[in-house]
PDB file of C-alpha atoms and ligand atoms in Angstrom:
ATOM      1  CA  UNK A   1     -19.701  10.495  -3.953  1.00  0.00           C
ATOM      2  CA  UNK A   2     -16.670   8.361  -3.718  1.00  0.00           C
ATOM      3  CA  UNK A   3     -14.136  10.654  -2.082  1.00  0.00           C
ATOM      4  CA  UNK A   4     -13.600  10.425   1.668  1.00  0.00           C
ATOM      5  CA  UNK A   5     -12.451  13.687   3.117  1.00  0.00           C
ATOM      6  CA  UNK A   6      -8.704  14.033   3.225  1.00  0.00           C
ATOM      7  CA  UNK A   7      -7.738  11.152   0.944  1.00  0.00           C
ATOM      8  CA  UNK A   8      -9.062  12.103  -2.402  1.00  0.00           C
ATOM      9  CA  UNK A   9      -7.062  12.021  -5.539  1.00  0.00           C
ATOM     10  CA  UNK A  10      -5.807  15.519  -5.977  1.00  0.00           C
ATOM     11  CA  UNK A  11      -6.228  15.928  -9.644  1.00  0.00           C
ATOM     12  CA  UNK A  12      -6.498  19.641 -10.333  1.00  0.00           C
ATOM     13  CA  UNK A  13      -9.905  20.960 -11.180  1.00  0.00           C
ATOM     14  CA  UNK A  14     -10.476  21.266 -14.847  1.00  0.00           C
ATOM     15  CA  UNK A  15     -13.070  23.321 -16.399  1.00  0.00           C
ATOM     16  CA  UNK A  16     -13.821  24.031 -20.047  1.00  0.00           C
ATOM     17  CA  UNK A  17     -16.107  26.327 -21.751  1.00  0.00           C
ATOM     18  CA  UNK A  18     -19.041  24.515 -23.097  1.00  0.00           C
ATOM     19  CA  UNK A  19     -17.970  24.518 -26.789  1.00  0.00           C
ATOM     20  CA  UNK A  20     -14.629  22.992 -25.859  1.00  0.00           C
ATOM     21  CA  UNK A  21     -16.385  20.388 -23.774  1.00  0.00           C
ATOM     22  CA  UNK A  22     -18.542  19.298 -26.628  1.00  0.00           C
ATOM     23  CA  UNK A  23     -15.603  19.253 -28.951  1.00  0.00           C
ATOM     24  CA  UNK A  24     -13.657  16.991 -26.693  1.00  0.00           C
ATOM     25  CA  UNK A  25     -16.610  14.789 -26.141  1.00  0.00           C
ATOM     26  CA  UNK A  26     -16.708  14.315 -29.888  1.00  0.00           C
ATOM     27  CA  UNK A  27     -13.240  12.807 -29.738  1.00  0.00           C
ATOM     28  CA  UNK A  28     -14.315   9.937 -27.597  1.00  0.00           C
ATOM     29  CA  UNK A  29     -14.971   7.154 -29.958  1.00  0.00           C
ATOM     30  CA  UNK A  30     -18.368   5.525 -29.652  1.00  0.00           C
ATOM     31  CA  UNK A  31     -18.810   6.371 -26.042  1.00  0.00           C
ATOM     32  CA  UNK A  32     -20.982   9.483 -26.268  1.00  0.00           C
ATOM     33  CA  UNK A  33     -22.870   9.179 -29.506  1.00  0.00           C
ATOM     34  CA  UNK A  34     -26.042   9.782 -27.487  1.00  0.00           C
ATOM     35  CA  UNK A  35     -24.625  12.953 -26.113  1.00  0.00           C
ATOM     36  CA  UNK A  36     -23.894  14.226 -29.596  1.00  0.00           C
ATOM     37  CA  UNK A  37     -27.383  13.545 -30.663  1.00  0.00           C
ATOM     38  CA  UNK A  38     -28.621  15.232 -27.500  1.00  0.00           C
ATOM     39  CA  UNK A  39     -26.417  18.239 -28.264  1.00  0.00           C
ATOM     40  CA  UNK A  40     -27.871  18.426 -31.770  1.00  0.00           C
ATOM     41  CA  UNK A  41     -31.423  18.717 -30.600  1.00  0.00           C
ATOM     42  CA  UNK A  42     -30.465  21.242 -27.961  1.00  0.00           C
ATOM     43  CA  UNK A  43     -29.648  20.763 -24.332  1.00  0.00           C
ATOM     44  CA  UNK A  44     -31.114  22.782 -21.498  1.00  0.00           C
ATOM     45  CA  UNK A  45     -28.754  25.473 -20.322  1.00  0.00           C
ATOM     46  CA  UNK A  46     -26.209  24.177 -17.932  1.00  0.00           C
ATOM     47  CA  UNK A  47     -23.428  26.628 -18.316  1.00  0.00           C
ATOM     48  CA  UNK A  48     -21.344  27.210 -15.388  1.00  0.00           C
ATOM     49  CA  UNK A  49     -18.023  28.659 -14.662  1.00  0.00           C
ATOM     50  CA  UNK A  50     -15.705  29.613 -11.933  1.00  0.00           C
ATOM     51  CA  UNK A  51     -13.494  27.554  -9.775  1.00  0.00           C
ATOM     52  CA  UNK A  52     -14.225  23.968  -9.146  1.00  0.00           C
ATOM     53  CA  UNK A  53     -12.871  21.817  -6.454  1.00  0.00           C
ATOM     54  CA  UNK A  54     -12.836  18.110  -6.049  1.00  0.00           C
ATOM     55  CA  UNK A  55     -15.978  17.023  -4.278  1.00  0.00           C
ATOM     56  CA  UNK A  56     -14.208  16.065  -1.085  1.00  0.00           C
ATOM     57  CA  UNK A  57     -13.897  19.623   0.059  1.00  0.00           C
ATOM     58  CA  UNK A  58     -17.631  20.065  -0.058  1.00  0.00           C
ATOM     59  CA  UNK A  59     -18.208  16.757   1.626  1.00  0.00           C
ATOM     60  CA  UNK A  60     -16.063  17.674   4.503  1.00  0.00           C
ATOM     61  CA  UNK A  61     -18.179  20.739   5.154  1.00  0.00           C
ATOM     62  CA  UNK A  62     -21.475  19.008   4.649  1.00  0.00           C
ATOM     63  CA  UNK A  63     -23.690  17.852   7.630  1.00  0.00           C
ATOM     64  CA  UNK A  64     -23.505  14.340   6.332  1.00  0.00           C
ATOM     65  CA  UNK A  65     -20.066  14.666   4.947  1.00  0.00           C
ATOM     66  CA  UNK A  66     -17.247  12.307   5.175  1.00  0.00           C
ATOM     67  CA  UNK A  67     -16.184  10.976   8.496  1.00  0.00           C
ATOM     68  CA  UNK A  68     -13.674   8.420   9.168  1.00  0.00           C
ATOM     69  CA  UNK A  69     -13.100   5.011  11.266  1.00  0.00           C
ATOM     70  CA  UNK A  70     -14.450   1.440  10.919  1.00  0.00           C
ATOM     71  CA  UNK A  71     -13.539  -2.157  11.561  1.00  0.00           C
ATOM     72  CA  UNK A  72     -13.550  -4.590   8.750  1.00  0.00           C
ATOM     73  CA  UNK A  73     -13.485  -7.511  11.086  1.00  0.00           C
ATOM     74  CA  UNK A  74     -16.794  -6.400  12.482  1.00  0.00           C
ATOM     75  CA  UNK A  75     -18.574  -7.294   9.216  1.00  0.00           C
ATOM     76  CA  UNK A  76     -18.535 -10.949  10.180  1.00  0.00           C
ATOM     77  CA  UNK A  77     -21.499 -12.375  11.999  1.00  0.00           C
ATOM     78  CA  UNK A  78     -23.723  -9.308  11.902  1.00  0.00           C
ATOM     79  CA  UNK A  79     -27.414  -9.694  11.274  1.00  0.00           C
ATOM     80  CA  UNK A  80     -27.290  -8.642   7.709  1.00  0.00           C
ATOM     81  CA  UNK A  81     -28.651 -10.870   4.932  1.00  0.00           C
ATOM     82  CA  UNK A  82     -25.969 -12.474   2.923  1.00  0.00           C
ATOM     83  CA  UNK A  83     -24.950  -9.665   0.478  1.00  0.00           C
ATOM     84  CA  UNK A  84     -24.056 -12.067  -2.227  1.00  0.00           C
ATOM     85  CA  UNK A  85     -27.317 -13.923  -2.152  1.00  0.00           C
ATOM     86  CA  UNK A  86     -28.818 -14.080  -5.626  1.00  0.00           C
ATOM     87  CA  UNK A  87     -31.987 -12.298  -6.358  1.00  0.00           C
ATOM     88  CA  UNK A  88     -35.035 -14.503  -6.724  1.00  0.00           C
ATOM     89  CA  UNK A  89     -36.243 -13.552 -10.122  1.00  0.00           C
ATOM     90  CA  UNK A  90     -33.710 -14.429 -12.810  1.00  0.00           C
ATOM     91  CA  UNK A  91     -33.104 -17.136 -15.214  1.00  0.00           C
ATOM     92  CA  UNK A  92     -34.591 -16.426 -18.592  1.00  0.00           C
ATOM     93  CA  UNK A  93     -34.080 -13.696 -21.146  1.00  0.00           C
ATOM     94  CA  UNK A  94     -31.102 -12.506 -23.197  1.00  0.00           C
ATOM     95  CA  UNK A  95     -28.953 -12.103 -20.094  1.00  0.00           C
ATOM     96  CA  UNK A  96     -29.606 -15.576 -18.802  1.00  0.00           C
ATOM     97  CA  UNK A  97     -26.475 -16.884 -17.191  1.00  0.00           C
ATOM     98  CA  UNK A  98     -24.960 -13.431 -16.713  1.00  0.00           C
ATOM     99  CA  UNK A  99     -24.284 -12.194 -13.286  1.00  0.00           C
ATOM    100  CA  UNK A 100     -24.306  -8.413 -12.435  1.00  0.00           C
ATOM    101  CA  UNK A 101     -23.157  -7.146  -9.041  1.00  0.00           C
ATOM    102  CA  UNK A 102     -24.639  -3.819  -8.190  1.00  0.00           C
ATOM    103  CA  UNK A 103     -23.108  -1.827  -5.421  1.00  0.00           C
ATOM    104  CA  UNK A 104     -25.327   0.987  -3.924  1.00  0.00           C
ATOM    105  CA  UNK A 105     -22.715   3.373  -2.672  1.00  0.00           C
ATOM    106  CA  UNK A 106     -22.458   4.019   1.054  1.00  0.00           C
ATOM    107  CA  UNK A 107     -25.262   2.923   3.485  1.00  0.00           C
ATOM    108  CA  UNK A 108     -27.986   5.078   5.050  1.00  0.00           C
ATOM    109  CA  UNK A 109     -26.877   3.845   8.479  1.00  0.00           C
ATOM    110  CA  UNK A 110     -23.145   4.710   8.091  1.00  0.00           C
ATOM    111  CA  UNK A 111     -23.791   8.028   9.714  1.00  0.00           C
ATOM    112  CA  UNK A 112     -24.599   6.280  12.975  1.00  0.00           C
ATOM    113  CA  UNK A 113     -21.471   4.041  12.710  1.00  0.00           C
ATOM    114  CA  UNK A 114     -18.612   6.454  12.229  1.00  0.00           C
ATOM    115  CA  UNK A 115     -16.150   4.427  14.263  1.00  0.00           C
ATOM    116  CA  UNK A 116     -16.769   1.320  12.172  1.00  0.00           C
ATOM    117  CA  UNK A 117     -16.669   3.069   8.782  1.00  0.00           C
ATOM    118  CA  UNK A 118     -13.640   5.145   9.637  1.00  0.00           C
ATOM    119  CA  UNK A 119     -11.354   2.161  10.258  1.00  0.00           C
ATOM    120  CA  UNK A 120      -8.803   1.652   7.498  1.00  0.00           C
ATOM    121  CA  UNK A 121      -8.736  -1.137   4.982  1.00  0.00           C
ATOM    122  CA  UNK A 122      -5.998  -2.089   2.533  1.00  0.00           C
ATOM    123  CA  UNK A 123      -6.848  -1.053  -0.984  1.00  0.00           C
ATOM    124  CA  UNK A 124      -3.536  -2.185  -2.499  1.00  0.00           C
ATOM    125  CA  UNK A 125      -2.075   1.268  -3.202  1.00  0.00           C
ATOM    126  CA  UNK A 126      -2.692   2.450   0.398  1.00  0.00           C
ATOM    127  CA  UNK A 127      -4.990   2.217   3.359  1.00  0.00           C
ATOM    128  CA  UNK A 128      -8.236   3.930   3.221  1.00  0.00           C
ATOM    129  CA  UNK A 129     -11.432   4.383   5.201  1.00  0.00           C
ATOM    130  CA  UNK A 130     -13.649   1.358   5.242  1.00  0.00           C
ATOM    131  CA  UNK A 131     -16.622   3.364   3.894  1.00  0.00           C
ATOM    132  CA  UNK A 132     -17.928   6.825   4.038  1.00  0.00           C
ATOM    133  CA  UNK A 133     -21.310   8.421   4.731  1.00  0.00           C
ATOM    134  CA  UNK A 134     -21.631   9.921   1.289  1.00  0.00           C
ATOM    135  CA  UNK A 135     -23.105  13.313   0.540  1.00  0.00           C
ATOM    136  CA  UNK A 136     -26.617  14.698   0.380  1.00  0.00           C
ATOM    137  CA  UNK A 137     -28.635  17.410  -1.221  1.00  0.00           C
ATOM    138  CA  UNK A 138     -28.930  20.746   0.534  1.00  0.00           C
ATOM    139  CA  UNK A 139     -32.405  19.704   1.585  1.00  0.00           C
ATOM    140  CA  UNK A 140     -31.085  16.536   3.198  1.00  0.00           C
ATOM    141  CA  UNK A 141     -31.733  13.813   0.649  1.00  0.00           C
ATOM    142  CA  UNK A 142     -28.927  11.405   1.391  1.00  0.00           C
ATOM    143  CA  UNK A 143     -26.798  10.009  -1.334  1.00  0.00           C
ATOM    144  CA  UNK A 144     -27.131   6.551   0.310  1.00  0.00           C
ATOM    145  CA  UNK A 145     -30.881   6.668  -0.184  1.00  0.00           C
ATOM    146  CA  UNK A 146     -30.429   7.707  -3.821  1.00  0.00           C
ATOM    147  CA  UNK A 147     -27.920   4.922  -4.542  1.00  0.00           C
ATOM    148  CA  UNK A 148     -30.226   2.313  -3.075  1.00  0.00           C
ATOM    149  CA  UNK A 149     -33.271   3.549  -4.955  1.00  0.00           C
ATOM    150  CA  UNK A 150     -31.459   3.616  -8.335  1.00  0.00           C
ATOM    151  CA  UNK A 151     -29.872   0.193  -7.580  1.00  0.00           C
ATOM    152  CA  UNK A 152     -33.198  -1.372  -6.883  1.00  0.00           C
ATOM    153  CA  UNK A 153     -34.654   0.033 -10.059  1.00  0.00           C
ATOM    154  CA  UNK A 154     -31.622  -1.224 -11.947  1.00  0.00           C
ATOM    155  CA  UNK A 155     -32.010  -4.711 -10.475  1.00  0.00           C
ATOM    156  CA  UNK A 156     -35.605  -4.885 -11.684  1.00  0.00           C
ATOM    157  CA  UNK A 157     -34.496  -3.889 -15.273  1.00  0.00           C
ATOM    158  CA  UNK A 158     -31.644  -6.300 -15.369  1.00  0.00           C
ATOM    159  CA  UNK A 159     -33.696  -9.226 -13.998  1.00  0.00           C
ATOM    160  CA  UNK A 160     -36.209  -8.580 -16.744  1.00  0.00           C
ATOM    161  CA  UNK A 161     -33.417  -9.208 -19.131  1.00  0.00           C
ATOM    162  CA  UNK A 162     -32.716 -12.488 -17.340  1.00  0.00           C
ATOM    163  CA  UNK A 163     -29.568 -11.454 -15.442  1.00  0.00           C
ATOM    164  CA  UNK A 164     -28.733 -12.722 -11.979  1.00  0.00           C
ATOM    165  CA  UNK A 165     -28.279  -9.544  -9.855  1.00  0.00           C
ATOM    166  CA  UNK A 166     -26.456  -9.456  -6.596  1.00  0.00           C
ATOM    167  CA  UNK A 167     -26.172  -6.499  -4.216  1.00  0.00           C
ATOM    168  CA  UNK A 168     -23.336  -5.557  -1.914  1.00  0.00           C
ATOM    169  CA  UNK A 169     -25.966  -4.206   0.425  1.00  0.00           C
ATOM    170  CA  UNK A 170     -29.657  -3.759   0.193  1.00  0.00           C
ATOM    171  CA  UNK A 171     -30.387  -1.516   3.200  1.00  0.00           C
ATOM    172  CA  UNK A 172     -30.165  -4.685   5.219  1.00  0.00           C
ATOM    173  CA  UNK A 173     -27.041  -4.310   7.255  1.00  0.00           C
ATOM    174  CA  UNK A 174     -26.146  -1.922   9.973  1.00  0.00           C
ATOM    175  CA  UNK A 175     -23.393  -0.151   8.058  1.00  0.00           C
ATOM    176  CA  UNK A 176     -21.043  -0.578   5.237  1.00  0.00           C
ATOM    177  CA  UNK A 177     -19.844  -2.944   3.828  1.00  0.00           C
ATOM    178  CA  UNK A 178     -16.313  -1.757   3.607  1.00  0.00           C
ATOM    179  CA  UNK A 179     -14.963  -0.941   0.204  1.00  0.00           C
ATOM    180  CA  UNK A 180     -12.678  -4.011   0.122  1.00  0.00           C
ATOM    181  CA  UNK A 181     -15.719  -6.231   0.836  1.00  0.00           C
ATOM    182  CA  UNK A 182     -17.810  -4.437  -1.792  1.00  0.00           C
ATOM    183  CA  UNK A 183     -15.090  -5.446  -4.325  1.00  0.00           C
ATOM    184  CA  UNK A 184     -14.880  -8.988  -2.955  1.00  0.00           C
ATOM    185  CA  UNK A 185     -18.588  -9.579  -3.341  1.00  0.00           C
ATOM    186  CA  UNK A 186     -18.231  -8.919  -7.109  1.00  0.00           C
ATOM    187  CA  UNK A 187     -15.111 -10.996  -7.311  1.00  0.00           C
ATOM    188  CA  UNK A 188     -16.658 -13.950  -5.423  1.00  0.00           C
ATOM    189  CA  UNK A 189     -19.707 -13.790  -7.624  1.00  0.00           C
ATOM    190  CA  UNK A 190     -17.534 -13.976 -10.674  1.00  0.00           C
ATOM    191  CA  UNK A 191     -19.607 -11.114 -11.965  1.00  0.00           C
ATOM    192  CA  UNK A 192     -19.731 -10.501 -15.686  1.00  0.00           C
ATOM    193  CA  UNK A 193     -20.118  -6.798 -14.844  1.00  0.00           C
ATOM    194  CA  UNK A 194     -20.135  -4.781 -11.662  1.00  0.00           C
ATOM    195  CA  UNK A 195     -21.177  -1.252 -11.034  1.00  0.00           C
ATOM    196  CA  UNK A 196     -21.021   1.016  -7.996  1.00  0.00           C
ATOM    197  CA  UNK A 197     -23.751   3.739  -7.987  1.00  0.00           C
ATOM    198  CA  UNK A 198     -23.023   7.118  -6.516  1.00  0.00           C
ATOM    199  CA  UNK A 199     -24.008  10.801  -6.679  1.00  0.00           C
ATOM    200  CA  UNK A 200     -21.386  13.438  -6.230  1.00  0.00           C
ATOM    201  CA  UNK A 201     -20.966  16.274  -3.659  1.00  0.00           C
ATOM    202  CA  UNK A 202     -19.209  18.889  -5.682  1.00  0.00           C
ATOM    203  CA  UNK A 203     -19.653  22.705  -5.469  1.00  0.00           C
ATOM    204  CA  UNK A 204     -22.904  24.192  -6.853  1.00  0.00           C
ATOM    205  CA  UNK A 205     -22.543  24.913 -10.483  1.00  0.00           C
ATOM    206  CA  UNK A 206     -20.676  21.674 -11.073  1.00  0.00           C
ATOM    207  CA  UNK A 207     -23.131  19.582 -13.018  1.00  0.00           C
ATOM    208  CA  UNK A 208     -23.570  16.353 -14.914  1.00  0.00           C
ATOM    209  CA  UNK A 209     -22.630  12.754 -14.500  1.00  0.00           C
ATOM    210  CA  UNK A 210     -19.410  10.882 -14.949  1.00  0.00           C
ATOM    211  CA  UNK A 211     -18.378   7.283 -15.048  1.00  0.00           C
ATOM    212  CA  UNK A 212     -15.199   6.313 -13.170  1.00  0.00           C
ATOM    213  CA  UNK A 213     -12.910   3.700 -14.713  1.00  0.00           C
ATOM    214  CA  UNK A 214     -10.186   1.781 -12.947  1.00  0.00           C
ATOM    215  CA  UNK A 215      -6.700   2.884 -13.710  1.00  0.00           C
ATOM    216  CA  UNK A 216      -4.037   0.259 -14.229  1.00  0.00           C
ATOM    217  CA  UNK A 217      -2.832  -0.558 -10.697  1.00  0.00           C
ATOM    218  CA  UNK A 218      -0.493  -3.140  -9.684  1.00  0.00           C
ATOM    219  CA  UNK A 219       0.329  -2.706  -6.045  1.00  0.00           C
ATOM    220  CA  UNK A 220       0.000  -4.932  -3.078  1.00  0.00           C
ATOM    221  CA  UNK A 221      -3.292  -6.806  -3.273  1.00  0.00           C
ATOM    222  CA  UNK A 222      -4.517  -4.652  -6.122  1.00  0.00           C
ATOM    223  CA  UNK A 223      -3.972  -5.673  -9.757  1.00  0.00           C
ATOM    224  CA  UNK A 224      -6.424  -4.176 -12.179  1.00  0.00           C
ATOM    225  CA  UNK A 225      -4.369  -4.857 -15.279  1.00  0.00           C
ATOM    226  CA  UNK A 226      -6.691  -7.748 -16.394  1.00  0.00           C
ATOM    227  CA  UNK A 227      -9.857  -5.667 -16.086  1.00  0.00           C
ATOM    228  CA  UNK A 228      -8.843  -2.215 -17.293  1.00  0.00           C
ATOM    229  CA  UNK A 229      -9.802  -2.729 -20.957  1.00  0.00           C
ATOM    230  CA  UNK A 230     -13.073  -4.478 -20.230  1.00  0.00           C
ATOM    231  CA  UNK A 231     -13.972  -1.912 -17.560  1.00  0.00           C
ATOM    232  CA  UNK A 232     -13.343   0.953 -20.022  1.00  0.00           C
ATOM    233  CA  UNK A 233     -15.626  -0.734 -22.542  1.00  0.00           C
ATOM    234  CA  UNK A 234     -18.324  -1.140 -19.835  1.00  0.00           C
ATOM    235  CA  UNK A 235     -17.906   2.413 -18.738  1.00  0.00           C
ATOM    236  CA  UNK A 236     -17.965   3.952 -22.175  1.00  0.00           C
ATOM    237  CA  UNK A 237     -21.052   2.058 -23.045  1.00  0.00           C
ATOM    238  CA  UNK A 238     -22.765   3.123 -19.818  1.00  0.00           C
ATOM    239  CA  UNK A 239     -21.795   6.810 -20.456  1.00  0.00           C
ATOM    240  CA  UNK A 240     -23.287   6.700 -23.843  1.00  0.00           C
ATOM    241  CA  UNK A 241     -26.507   5.089 -22.839  1.00  0.00           C
ATOM    242  CA  UNK A 242     -26.828   7.254 -19.696  1.00  0.00           C
ATOM    243  CA  UNK A 243     -26.658  10.384 -21.844  1.00  0.00           C
ATOM    244  CA  UNK A 244     -29.164   9.133 -24.264  1.00  0.00           C
ATOM    245  CA  UNK A 245     -31.740   7.938 -21.788  1.00  0.00           C
ATOM    246  CA  UNK A 246     -31.437  10.691 -19.160  1.00  0.00           C
ATOM    247  CA  UNK A 247     -30.512  13.620 -21.374  1.00  0.00           C
ATOM    248  CA  UNK A 248     -27.965  14.688 -18.706  1.00  0.00           C
ATOM    249  CA  UNK A 249     -24.695  16.144 -19.929  1.00  0.00           C
ATOM    250  CA  UNK A 250     -21.346  14.761 -18.994  1.00  0.00           C
ATOM    251  CA  UNK A 251     -19.848  16.439 -16.016  1.00  0.00           C
ATOM    252  CA  UNK A 252     -18.608  19.963 -16.588  1.00  0.00           C
ATOM    253  CA  UNK A 253     -16.046  19.775 -13.818  1.00  0.00           C
ATOM    254  CA  UNK A 254     -14.122  16.489 -14.433  1.00  0.00           C
ATOM    255  CA  UNK A 255     -13.268  14.337 -17.358  1.00  0.00           C
ATOM    256  CA  UNK A 256     -12.879  17.124 -19.898  1.00  0.00           C
ATOM    257  CA  UNK A 257     -16.436  16.768 -20.968  1.00  0.00           C
ATOM    258  CA  UNK A 258     -16.174  13.071 -21.846  1.00  0.00           C
ATOM    259  CA  UNK A 259     -18.208  11.855 -18.889  1.00  0.00           C
ATOM    260  CA  UNK A 260     -15.343   9.539 -18.123  1.00  0.00           C
ATOM    261  CA  UNK A 261     -12.689   9.709 -15.349  1.00  0.00           C
ATOM    262  CA  UNK A 262      -9.932   7.201 -14.536  1.00  0.00           C
ATOM    263  CA  UNK A 263      -8.771   6.741 -10.962  1.00  0.00           C
ATOM    264  CA  UNK A 264      -6.487   4.652  -8.939  1.00  0.00           C
ATOM    265  CA  UNK A 265      -7.522   5.676  -5.481  1.00  0.00           C
ATOM    266  CA  UNK A 266     -10.796   3.823  -5.076  1.00  0.00           C
ATOM    267  CA  UNK A 267     -10.688   0.498  -3.250  1.00  0.00           C
ATOM    268  CA  UNK A 268     -13.818  -0.691  -4.921  1.00  0.00           C
ATOM    269  CA  UNK A 269     -12.083  -0.560  -8.247  1.00  0.00           C
ATOM    270  CA  UNK A 270      -8.509  -1.301  -7.193  1.00  0.00           C
ATOM    271  CA  UNK A 271      -9.527  -4.593  -5.656  1.00  0.00           C
ATOM    272  CA  UNK A 272     -11.880  -5.762  -8.359  1.00  0.00           C
ATOM    273  CA  UNK A 273     -11.030  -8.738 -10.391  1.00  0.00           C
ATOM    274  CA  UNK A 274     -14.075  -8.371 -12.605  1.00  0.00           C
ATOM    275  CA  UNK A 275     -15.065  -5.503 -15.060  1.00  0.00           C
ATOM    276  CA  UNK A 276     -16.267  -2.760 -12.873  1.00  0.00           C
ATOM    277  CA  UNK A 277     -17.009   1.043 -12.968  1.00  0.00           C
ATOM    278  CA  UNK A 278     -18.465   3.630 -10.739  1.00  0.00           C
ATOM    279  CA  UNK A 279     -21.051   6.136 -11.880  1.00  0.00           C
ATOM    280  CA  UNK A 280     -21.583   9.507 -10.263  1.00  0.00           C
ATOM    281  CA  UNK A 281     -25.090  10.178 -11.531  1.00  0.00           C
ATOM    282  CA  UNK A 282     -25.014  13.942 -10.803  1.00  0.00           C
ATOM    283  CA  UNK A 283     -24.046  16.550  -8.301  1.00  0.00           C
ATOM    284  CA  UNK A 284     -26.321  16.614  -5.170  1.00  0.00           C
ATOM    285  CA  UNK A 285     -24.910  19.952  -4.152  1.00  0.00           C
ATOM    286  CA  UNK A 286     -26.110  21.681  -7.348  1.00  0.00           C
ATOM    287  CA  UNK A 287     -29.748  22.746  -7.152  1.00  0.00           C
ATOM    288  CA  UNK A 288     -30.443  21.870 -10.872  1.00  0.00           C
ATOM    289  CA  UNK A 289     -28.853  18.398 -10.516  1.00  0.00           C
ATOM    290  CA  UNK A 290     -30.534  17.979  -7.143  1.00  0.00           C
ATOM    291  CA  UNK A 291     -33.955  18.498  -8.723  1.00  0.00           C
ATOM    292  CA  UNK A 292     -33.188  15.562 -11.060  1.00  0.00           C
ATOM    293  CA  UNK A 293     -31.666  13.360  -8.426  1.00  0.00           C
ATOM    294  CA  UNK A 294     -34.683  13.744  -6.128  1.00  0.00           C
ATOM    295  CA  UNK A 295     -37.136  12.975  -8.869  1.00  0.00           C
ATOM    296  CA  UNK A 296     -38.259   9.299  -8.971  1.00  0.00           C
ATOM    297  CA  UNK A 297     -38.985   9.657 -12.609  1.00  0.00           C
ATOM    298  CA  UNK A 298     -35.465  10.773 -13.313  1.00  0.00           C
ATOM    299  CA  UNK A 299     -34.120   8.034 -11.132  1.00  0.00           C
ATOM    300  CA  UNK A 300     -35.892   5.541 -13.276  1.00  0.00           C
ATOM    301  CA  UNK A 301     -34.252   6.973 -16.316  1.00  0.00           C
ATOM    302  CA  UNK A 302     -30.939   6.821 -14.678  1.00  0.00           C
ATOM    303  CA  UNK A 303     -31.459   3.211 -13.926  1.00  0.00           C
ATOM    304  CA  UNK A 304     -32.647   2.555 -17.463  1.00  0.00           C
ATOM    305  CA  UNK A 305     -29.562   4.335 -18.833  1.00  0.00           C
ATOM    306  CA  UNK A 306     -27.263   2.268 -16.788  1.00  0.00           C
ATOM    307  CA  UNK A 307     -29.065  -0.938 -17.520  1.00  0.00           C
ATOM    308  CA  UNK A 308     -28.888  -0.324 -21.265  1.00  0.00           C
ATOM    309  CA  UNK A 309     -25.091   0.169 -21.049  1.00  0.00           C
ATOM    310  CA  UNK A 310     -24.697  -3.016 -19.049  1.00  0.00           C
ATOM    311  CA  UNK A 311     -26.852  -4.964 -21.478  1.00  0.00           C
ATOM    312  CA  UNK A 312     -24.842  -3.638 -24.362  1.00  0.00           C
ATOM    313  CA  UNK A 313     -21.609  -4.621 -22.716  1.00  0.00           C
ATOM    314  CA  UNK A 314     -22.824  -8.070 -21.955  1.00  0.00           C
ATOM    315  CA  UNK A 315     -24.167  -8.682 -25.396  1.00  0.00           C
ATOM    316  CA  UNK A 316     -20.987  -7.422 -26.888  1.00  0.00           C
ATOM    317  CA  UNK A 317     -18.669  -9.613 -24.872  1.00  0.00           C
TER     318      UNK A 317
HETATM  319 ZN1   ZN B   1     -20.625   8.265  -3.115  1.00  0.00          ZN
END
C-alpha cells in the first residue's frame, strides 16, 4: 500500500453497486477493454458492500502497519548494491534501448528500521515519511515480499523483450530507499517508463486492483505537469492488460470502477520526471484477494499483465 498512517489523501470512500461500476468502466476509453471482455464471459462473484475506508486506517491497526521516522541522509554509503545498476541481461528484442525502472514498494527490512523510515522527506507538496512498512495479509505475508516477487518476475519478462530494467531496491539494502530516492532513481536513469508495485491494505470486502496516476502538481520541487499525460497513457494501458491477463476486477472501493485513481500525495509520483504509475495489485486484507496475492501462479499473471501494459506503452510511444 502507499498510504502511510496519518498522512493519506482523505478522499471520501466511494462505493458503487456492481452494475454501476461496470457502466462507469465502460466510459473509460480504451483502458479497460479487457475488463469488458472479462465481464462478458462472467466474472467470479466479488460483490461487496458496506462502508469502505481508505487503506491507511487498516494499516495503522495492522501488526506490520505504518510506522513513521527515517533519515534520508543515511542512505549514503550503506552496503547496498547500487540500486540504479542495470540488470545484466538486456540488449536485444523489441524493447532494445528502452529503460524501465521498477520500484518494489517498501522493503522487507523496513519493519526493523522504523526510526530511519519515519524521518520526513520533501515531496514537493509537503513533507512525508521516508518510507513505510507496507501492509500484509492476515496470515502475515508481507506486502514488501509480494512487491519484490512480482517485480522480479516483471524484470524477467521485460528483459525477454530487450528492455534494460533497473530496480530501486532488490532486497539488497537494509531499509528503504526513501520515496524521494525511489523517484530519483527513475529520473537519473532517464527511464522510458517507471512503475511502483504495491498491494493494498483496505478493509475486508474491498477487492480488486487499481493503478494510481500522478495528478498535475507544481509545488516546490515537484512538477508533474510534463509527465501527467504520458503517465495516464501508461496507467490506462496497464489497467487494461492487467484485467485481461489476471482476470481481476478493477477495485470496488476506489476509482469508481475504472481501476484508475489520481493522486497528488505520493512522493514517488510527485517527484518523478519520467512517466510513472503505481499499481495496487489487490487488497491483502481481503481473504479472496489474499488468496490470489499469495499464489505464485497469480503473481506471475500479475507480472505478465503489468509487462504487457508497459510493452504496449513503449511500442506506442
Ligand atoms: Zn504499498
